[in-house]
XYZ file of C-alpha atoms in Angstrom:
544
model
C 95.777 119.251 151.598
C 95.918 117.065 148.277
C 98.951 115.202 147.610
C 99.792 113.374 145.014
C 102.612 110.890 144.830
C 104.365 109.030 142.201
C 105.971 105.275 141.821
C 109.131 105.367 139.583
C 108.817 108.266 137.483
C 112.070 107.776 135.398
C 112.368 110.779 134.075
C 108.490 111.347 132.519
C 108.013 114.597 133.811
C 105.778 115.907 131.358
C 103.810 112.654 131.315
C 103.406 113.046 135.259
C 101.700 116.733 135.340
C 99.744 115.665 132.179
C 98.275 112.589 134.235
C 97.772 115.075 137.327
C 96.542 118.053 135.181
C 94.018 115.419 133.690
C 93.283 114.803 137.574
C 92.468 118.188 139.036
C 89.734 118.703 136.014
C 88.162 115.348 137.181
C 88.479 116.034 141.094
C 87.776 117.590 143.672
C 90.344 121.026 143.064
C 93.690 121.435 142.458
C 96.720 119.705 143.998
C 98.772 121.168 146.869
C 101.837 118.694 146.812
C 103.764 116.306 144.337
C 105.576 112.875 146.736
C 108.261 111.042 143.332
C 109.654 108.029 145.732
C 112.679 107.529 143.150
C 114.080 107.081 139.843
C 113.895 111.071 139.064
C 116.572 110.886 136.794
C 117.376 114.225 137.120
C 119.028 114.287 133.675
C 120.500 117.960 132.922
C 122.848 117.137 129.596
C 124.835 113.845 127.815
C 126.962 113.407 130.552
C 124.476 113.388 133.117
C 122.911 110.134 131.105
C 126.883 108.624 131.390
C 126.867 108.834 134.754
C 122.931 106.861 135.287
C 123.708 103.022 135.418
C 121.272 101.686 133.353
C 122.391 99.613 130.028
C 122.642 102.192 126.716
C 119.443 101.521 125.817
C 117.626 103.147 128.334
C 119.647 105.859 128.576
C 116.542 108.738 127.422
C 116.888 112.511 128.175
C 113.323 112.482 128.665
C 112.139 116.010 129.825
C 113.798 117.344 132.872
C 116.237 119.209 130.947
C 113.540 121.100 130.180
C 112.859 122.359 133.980
C 116.029 122.568 134.695
C 116.299 125.084 131.639
C 113.856 127.265 132.650
C 111.682 126.571 129.496
C 109.204 125.161 131.845
C 108.241 125.248 135.670
C 106.723 122.856 137.879
C 103.499 123.611 138.104
C 103.379 122.108 141.146
C 105.945 121.869 144.155
C 107.561 118.182 143.920
C 109.780 116.600 146.831
C 111.314 113.503 145.026
C 113.824 110.558 146.790
C 116.424 109.955 144.708
C 116.706 105.394 144.078
C 118.805 103.231 141.684
C 118.387 104.957 138.204
C 119.667 108.433 138.760
C 121.664 111.106 137.427
C 124.148 110.139 141.028
C 126.957 113.444 139.561
C 123.841 115.552 139.629
C 122.180 114.117 142.820
C 125.277 114.169 144.471
C 126.140 118.326 144.604
C 122.953 118.423 146.871
C 123.694 115.171 149.443
C 121.587 117.787 152.491
C 119.445 118.265 149.598
C 118.160 120.990 147.090
C 116.801 122.274 144.184
C 117.669 120.913 140.687
C 114.892 123.276 139.233
C 112.662 125.501 140.199
C 109.800 124.159 142.510
C 111.511 120.795 142.169
C 112.875 119.662 145.511
C 115.305 117.200 146.256
C 115.530 115.528 149.487
C 118.696 114.174 149.792
C 120.425 111.544 150.677
C 118.232 111.128 153.928
C 116.298 114.647 154.835
C 113.134 116.014 156.616
C 111.854 119.018 154.967
C 108.132 120.409 156.446
C 105.013 122.179 154.277
C 101.972 123.616 155.577
C 102.838 121.705 158.810
C 102.880 117.605 157.147
C 106.865 116.316 158.420
C 107.930 114.916 155.113
C 111.165 112.484 155.394
C 112.809 110.210 153.364
C 116.081 108.074 152.255
C 117.712 107.509 148.871
C 119.039 104.945 147.016
C 118.802 101.157 147.429
C 120.085 98.616 150.445
C 122.743 96.603 149.699
C 124.852 94.901 152.047
C 128.290 95.305 151.087
C 128.031 98.285 150.877
C 125.670 99.619 153.820
C 129.152 99.835 156.075
C 131.387 101.626 153.909
C 131.985 105.640 153.405
C 130.751 107.702 151.222
C 133.524 107.638 148.645
C 132.606 107.186 144.894
C 132.817 110.673 142.537
C 132.651 111.532 138.931
C 133.971 109.714 136.463
C 132.165 106.481 137.630
C 134.061 103.341 137.311
C 131.646 100.472 136.449
C 131.629 100.044 139.887
C 130.771 103.130 141.664
C 128.067 104.223 139.675
C 125.907 101.266 141.283
C 127.520 101.618 144.966
C 127.351 105.604 144.419
C 122.830 105.382 145.283
C 123.856 102.371 147.717
C 122.132 103.571 151.074
C 124.888 103.827 153.972
C 124.912 103.199 157.650
C 125.360 107.183 157.886
C 121.983 108.149 157.111
C 120.287 105.458 158.659
C 121.547 106.651 162.153
C 121.086 110.144 161.956
C 117.292 109.307 160.925
C 117.268 106.945 164.080
C 117.655 110.374 166.160
C 114.500 111.675 165.671
C 112.129 111.627 168.203
C 109.267 113.515 166.598
C 106.917 111.902 165.109
C 107.177 111.658 161.391
C 103.805 112.099 159.096
C 104.993 110.927 155.248
C 108.590 108.978 154.605
C 109.110 108.097 151.222
C 112.281 105.157 150.384
C 112.817 103.899 147.007
C 113.251 100.177 147.947
C 110.254 98.616 150.376
C 110.461 97.781 153.943
C 111.570 94.064 154.189
C 108.764 92.188 155.872
C 105.985 94.977 154.482
C 104.513 92.453 152.071
C 103.226 90.363 155.543
C 100.883 93.001 156.457
C 98.322 93.707 152.733
C 97.663 91.717 150.300
C 100.411 88.906 149.949
C 98.218 86.661 147.798
C 97.760 89.303 145.016
C 100.556 90.447 145.423
C 102.051 87.227 144.339
C 99.207 86.884 141.511
C 101.007 90.013 139.748
C 104.376 89.101 140.829
C 104.501 85.361 141.085
C 108.533 85.435 141.020
C 108.497 87.454 144.627
C 107.844 83.945 145.980
C 110.700 82.981 146.981
C 111.931 85.604 148.712
C 108.582 86.888 150.672
C 108.488 83.168 151.715
C 111.795 83.970 153.126
C 111.635 87.444 154.099
C 114.093 88.488 152.559
C 112.227 90.949 149.680
C 112.963 94.200 151.002
C 115.631 96.998 152.797
C 116.238 95.378 156.390
C 117.221 98.605 157.003
C 114.249 100.279 155.550
C 112.584 98.105 157.899
C 114.680 99.355 160.546
C 113.315 102.812 159.991
C 109.780 101.785 159.854
C 109.572 100.412 163.461
C 111.857 103.506 164.502
C 109.548 105.823 162.896
C 106.356 104.693 162.647
C 104.976 107.754 160.292
C 101.284 107.802 159.133
C 102.122 107.587 155.826
C 105.326 105.523 154.459
C 105.141 105.397 150.580
C 108.036 103.152 148.239
C 108.150 102.467 143.845
C 110.813 100.121 142.852
C 108.881 97.169 142.307
C 106.869 98.665 139.774
C 103.393 97.164 141.400
C 101.642 99.029 143.070
C 101.012 97.196 146.980
C 99.120 99.151 150.369
C 99.707 97.773 153.432
C 98.461 98.577 157.097
C 101.032 97.266 159.177
C 99.724 98.200 163.377
C 102.591 99.276 165.828
C 102.800 98.077 168.863
C 103.021 100.314 172.099
C 106.466 101.769 173.555
C 104.678 101.761 177.307
C 101.129 100.993 178.860
C 98.182 103.227 178.054
C 99.840 104.843 175.099
C 98.315 104.575 172.180
C 99.827 102.158 169.243
C 99.911 103.696 166.524
C 99.825 102.427 162.600
C 101.334 102.836 159.516
C 99.388 103.553 156.311
C 101.986 101.895 153.592
C 101.712 102.866 149.672
C 103.944 101.263 146.633
C 103.507 102.264 143.254
C 104.892 101.076 139.918
C 106.427 103.165 137.001
C 105.311 106.026 134.960
C 103.896 103.900 131.728
C 100.328 103.556 130.104
C 97.153 102.286 132.065
C 99.676 101.389 134.624
C 99.482 102.537 138.865
C 101.648 104.975 138.768
C 100.069 107.608 140.851
C 97.515 108.208 143.787
C 96.043 111.123 145.289
C 95.481 111.525 148.771
C 93.840 114.134 151.931
C 96.676 114.220 153.630
C 96.018 116.503 157.378
C 97.882 119.785 157.628
C 97.296 122.901 159.734
C 95.902 125.497 158.306
C 97.779 128.361 159.713
C 101.394 126.785 159.014
C 102.918 128.297 155.505
C 102.338 127.428 152.540
C 105.948 127.222 151.621
C 108.432 124.707 152.037
C 110.119 124.629 155.379
C 113.434 123.121 156.654
C 112.813 121.048 159.739
C 114.702 122.556 163.059
C 115.083 118.775 164.436
C 116.593 117.289 161.964
C 118.302 120.304 160.937
C 120.368 120.142 164.935
C 121.033 116.583 163.909
C 123.381 117.356 160.939
C 125.307 120.085 162.993
C 125.356 117.482 166.255
C 126.612 114.442 163.474
C 129.334 116.450 161.526
C 131.858 114.953 162.943
C 131.102 111.322 161.898
C 131.974 110.937 158.136
C 133.764 108.540 155.977
C 134.669 109.533 152.741
C 136.502 106.210 152.216
C 135.423 102.555 150.882
C 136.470 101.309 154.003
C 133.804 99.569 156.804
C 132.588 100.900 159.987
C 130.127 100.767 162.629
C 127.935 103.813 164.147
C 128.218 104.347 167.677
C 126.402 102.660 169.579
C 126.691 102.588 174.050
C 128.298 99.260 174.073
C 131.645 101.133 176.000
C 132.951 101.737 173.067
C 132.419 105.403 172.286
C 132.712 108.038 174.342
C 128.851 109.500 172.596
C 126.038 107.464 171.096
C 123.109 109.987 171.336
C 122.822 112.701 168.736
C 119.669 113.322 168.655
C 118.172 117.180 169.472
C 117.709 118.984 172.624
C 115.465 121.849 173.103
C 118.535 123.565 174.079
C 120.743 122.915 170.552
C 117.603 123.520 168.357
C 117.100 127.152 169.771
C 120.960 127.504 168.856
C 120.630 126.343 165.779
C 117.167 128.255 165.146
C 119.031 131.117 166.529
C 121.686 130.949 163.231
C 119.282 130.567 161.015
C 118.480 134.120 161.996
C 114.497 132.157 163.437
C 113.967 131.531 159.272
C 113.152 128.160 158.459
C 111.974 128.804 155.407
C 114.441 127.067 152.097
C 115.210 129.805 150.810
C 114.484 129.238 146.264
C 117.969 129.136 145.467
C 118.371 127.347 142.791
C 121.167 128.014 139.710
C 123.057 125.983 136.876
C 125.248 124.255 137.513
C 125.395 122.596 134.357
C 124.948 123.302 130.653
C 121.664 122.330 129.885
C 121.015 119.608 126.784
C 120.025 121.659 123.833
C 118.420 119.506 121.037
C 119.950 121.354 118.307
C 123.294 120.719 119.618
C 124.115 117.715 121.055
C 127.299 117.471 123.273
C 127.969 113.453 123.289
C 131.916 114.677 124.523
C 130.514 116.472 127.500
C 133.471 116.347 130.562
C 132.420 115.048 133.982
C 133.078 117.388 136.620
C 132.959 116.471 140.117
C 130.759 120.028 141.129
C 130.738 121.180 144.364
C 126.530 123.056 144.495
C 126.442 126.703 145.620
C 123.176 125.350 146.973
C 124.885 123.478 149.348
C 127.050 126.074 149.836
C 124.935 128.144 151.520
C 123.985 125.396 153.768
C 126.491 124.511 154.663
C 127.920 128.086 155.983
C 124.598 128.901 157.530
C 124.359 125.957 159.779
C 128.193 125.058 160.277
C 128.763 122.196 158.636
C 131.322 120.553 156.223
C 129.825 120.065 152.939
C 130.867 116.384 152.020
C 132.143 116.855 148.823
C 134.393 119.077 150.158
C 135.950 116.540 152.581
C 135.699 114.327 149.674
C 137.394 116.485 146.999
C 140.364 116.845 149.854
C 140.758 112.672 150.405
C 140.532 112.613 146.590
C 143.255 114.530 146.099
C 145.708 113.306 149.035
C 144.296 109.587 148.736
C 142.767 109.211 145.785
C 140.153 107.730 147.369
C 137.363 108.385 144.011
C 139.733 105.679 142.106
C 140.231 102.934 144.367
C 138.635 100.975 142.694
C 139.581 101.262 139.560
C 141.143 98.447 139.041
C 138.685 96.198 140.575
C 135.959 97.093 137.894
C 135.675 92.561 136.924
C 135.724 91.795 140.441
C 132.695 91.798 142.784
C 133.111 94.988 144.918
C 132.628 92.524 148.560
C 135.170 90.307 147.334
C 137.980 92.903 148.780
C 138.710 90.446 151.955
C 136.771 93.316 154.224
C 134.741 92.475 157.105
C 131.044 92.646 155.639
C 127.390 93.925 156.520
C 125.539 92.392 159.038
C 122.189 92.267 156.175
C 121.492 89.616 153.736
C 121.102 90.637 150.146
C 122.720 90.139 146.852
C 126.886 90.950 146.035
C 126.135 90.872 141.765
C 126.949 94.785 142.108
C 129.676 94.277 138.935
C 127.827 91.673 136.559
C 127.302 92.887 133.268
C 123.264 93.215 133.057
C 122.614 95.603 136.257
C 121.641 93.754 139.129
C 119.174 96.805 140.602
C 116.335 95.938 138.033
C 114.166 94.321 137.168
C 114.668 92.898 133.341
C 112.140 91.599 132.455
C 110.924 91.493 127.973
C 107.655 90.510 129.328
C 105.788 89.872 132.476
C 102.800 87.285 132.719
C 99.417 87.263 131.868
C 98.821 88.478 135.770
C 99.346 91.861 134.665
C 96.222 92.548 132.855
C 94.737 91.701 136.210
C 96.456 93.892 138.963
C 94.359 95.164 141.631
C 93.386 98.671 142.561
C 93.942 98.560 146.148
C 93.240 101.559 148.272
C 96.209 102.793 150.759
C 93.496 103.523 153.997
C 92.028 100.556 153.313
C 94.527 97.495 152.848
C 92.912 94.732 151.696
C 94.811 92.254 154.859
C 95.424 93.796 157.922
C 97.951 91.797 160.047
C 97.406 89.769 163.733
C 99.871 89.619 165.915
C 100.896 86.243 166.840
C 104.224 85.141 165.592
C 107.515 87.019 166.601
C 109.826 88.021 164.181
C 113.558 85.508 163.939
C 115.124 88.592 162.098
C 118.884 89.315 162.748
C 119.520 90.015 166.357
C 121.183 93.082 164.543
C 117.923 94.795 164.558
C 117.612 97.265 167.612
C 113.657 96.265 167.932
C 111.801 93.355 167.400
C 108.632 93.123 165.748
C 105.070 91.280 165.668
C 104.802 90.024 162.280
C 101.156 88.226 160.809
C 100.511 84.704 161.981
C 101.605 83.273 158.473
C 104.391 84.250 156.682
C 104.548 81.160 154.747
C 103.325 81.037 151.029
C 100.867 78.497 150.670
C 99.400 77.657 147.503
C 96.914 79.682 147.505
C 98.711 82.610 148.030
C 99.341 82.840 143.914
C 95.756 81.238 143.308
C 92.524 81.035 143.881
C 92.410 84.648 144.049
C 88.524 85.749 143.566
C 89.357 88.506 140.996
C 88.053 91.959 141.049
C 88.872 95.294 143.435
C 89.761 94.638 146.738
C 89.343 98.252 147.719
C 88.591 101.894 146.630
C 90.986 104.423 145.539
C 91.386 107.584 147.516
C 90.532 109.169 143.126
C 90.930 107.151 140.138
C 93.691 108.038 138.453
C 93.594 109.130 134.607
C 96.337 108.674 131.782
C 96.687 111.696 129.716
C 94.597 109.345 127.359
C 91.677 110.310 129.121
C 91.841 106.862 129.678
C 90.612 105.636 133.595
C 93.502 103.005 135.258
C 90.483 101.254 137.119
C 88.648 100.419 133.377
C 91.997 100.011 131.363
C 92.902 96.686 131.508
C 96.775 97.047 132.481
C 99.446 95.992 130.658
C 102.624 96.396 129.904
C 104.273 98.753 128.190
C 108.167 97.941 128.361
C 110.450 101.820 127.289
C 111.815 100.528 123.658
C 109.911 98.954 120.534
C 108.149 96.127 121.701
C 108.566 93.022 119.293
C 105.951 91.637 117.279
C 105.468 88.629 118.792
C 105.447 88.254 122.387
C 108.423 86.549 124.636
C 108.130 84.991 127.638
C 110.060 85.926 130.700
C 113.134 86.444 130.918
C 113.943 86.871 134.401
C 117.466 88.514 134.202
C 117.837 89.012 137.831
C 116.330 85.687 139.362
C 115.859 88.250 143.441
C 115.874 91.367 143.499
C 117.288 90.906 146.873
C 118.688 87.397 147.246
C 118.878 85.693 149.917
C 122.375 84.941 150.049
C 124.269 83.993 153.744
C 127.265 86.459 154.586
C 128.589 84.598 156.800
C 128.446 88.018 159.651
C 129.602 86.839 162.870
C 130.066 90.459 162.664
C 127.621 92.032 165.812
C 128.097 95.291 163.992
C-alpha cells in the first residue's frame, strides 16, 4: 500500500494534492492514503480563522473551504490529526473523530482506525505541562488563554491510548516524542536547527507524553511535524520478555508545506490484501472509549488518572474479548466508518465575505450518531451542560493577562514552558529567516536512518515515567555535533517527491520562504521563542 505522509499542512490542500498528483505521474502508481501530522487548518469561514492561534497576519483562508463546500473533493483518502494552529472550534465538534469534508477524516483528540488492515493511531495537539492534567473545559468563543489551551494534550487521551494492547502499525503526533533525536542523525539536525542544541543536550525538546506512548505502543512507524525540519530515526525497543523479539519504531518528522521543503514522503506499507479498502473503526479502541466513558472532566481543575495505588477501585480499562464482542454487537458487526459528513457552518464565499460571523459551540450530528451507536456521551454536551450550571468556559475570562499556571493550582509532573499567554504565540517558531544551514538540508530516509542508537546508558528521566528506556551511549552534544559533518545525502528517500513546479526536492537547494512577502534585505534570525519546550522546573513534588 502506497502511503503519503505530510508534515505541517497549514491549509495548503491544493498544493499538497497537486504535489501528490505529480508524484503519481513520476512514480510507481496511484496513492492509497494520505496522512497529515497536524496544523491541518480545516478553516470553513471567517469565524474559524478567529479561532486559530496565530498572529493576525498569518490568518489566511487557504483552500480547505473548497473541499468543505463540495466545490472540490480530496482525490485520496486523507486522515489527519490536529496540531497547534487549527480551527479549534471546528475540530472541537468531533472529539471522537469524523469527516471534516468528503474523504477527509479527523482522528479526534485521540483515535485509532483501520485502513486495508493497517492500524493507524494518533493524538492531536501539543504538550504543555500546565494544562496536561486539566479537563477539556474550553469552548467557543475562546479568550486569549483558551484559544491556546484548547489544543494542549490532556492526560485522559494519553491514558486511553495506553490501554491499547494490540499492535499499532502507524502512529501520528504533531510534536516529537521527547528524546527521539538521540536515535537519529543528531549532528545533521543541529546543523539545520542549531538553536535546538540546548534542549537536545538537556533532553527537554519534545513531548514527554508522546515519549511515554512511544515506549508503550511501540508502533512500526511514528510520524510527526511541528519543528519544521525533516528528521529520521530508528528506535530499538527492549524486549518485554526473554525470548521475545524486540520491536523497532521507524520515526520520521517532516517540514511544513512550502516550495523546496521536505514536507512530503511516500512509503510502501505492508497491508492485508483481503482487508476492505474503506476506513474502519478499530474495535479495541471503541471498547476502550466505552469503558472510559465515565472518566471525564470538563473543568480546568487538575485531576489524575486511575492507577493501581490503592486509591482507585478500577484502573485497568483495557479491552477484553467479551467487551469487544459486546461492542461489535452494538454496531451490528459493521465496523465501516459511515460516510455521514454534513455541513454544520456557513462556508466562506470569496464574493461575499462576512467578517462578523458569530462563534457558536456546535453539536455535530456525526458525533451525536457515533455516541448514540456506541452508548457514550458527547463531551460537548457535558461541556454545554456544565457551562450552563457553572459557567465553565468563562472561568478564565478574567485571567487573560496572567499565565495559566499562576493560579496556585498543583502543577504537572512534566517540565516545559509556562509562557502560554505571551503576546507572541509561544507554540510556534517565529523566525524571519533561518540560518544558511537551511540550504543544506539532509534528505534522510525513514527506512535508512543515518545513525542507529546503541544501548548502553539508562535514562535519567523523571520517575513519573512508567517505563524506563535505554538511550544511546552519548546524549551530550559536543562541538562536533554542529560542525564538521560531511555534506551530502545521508540516505536515500523512499521516493523523491517533487513540487508542483516540477523541481525535484533532492536537486533544488532548500530555501526558506516565509508565509508573507520577503523583505528586500535578508534579516538575521529573530528567535522570539528561545525554547519551544523550555527547561523550566515545575517544582512539582507530587507523584501523579
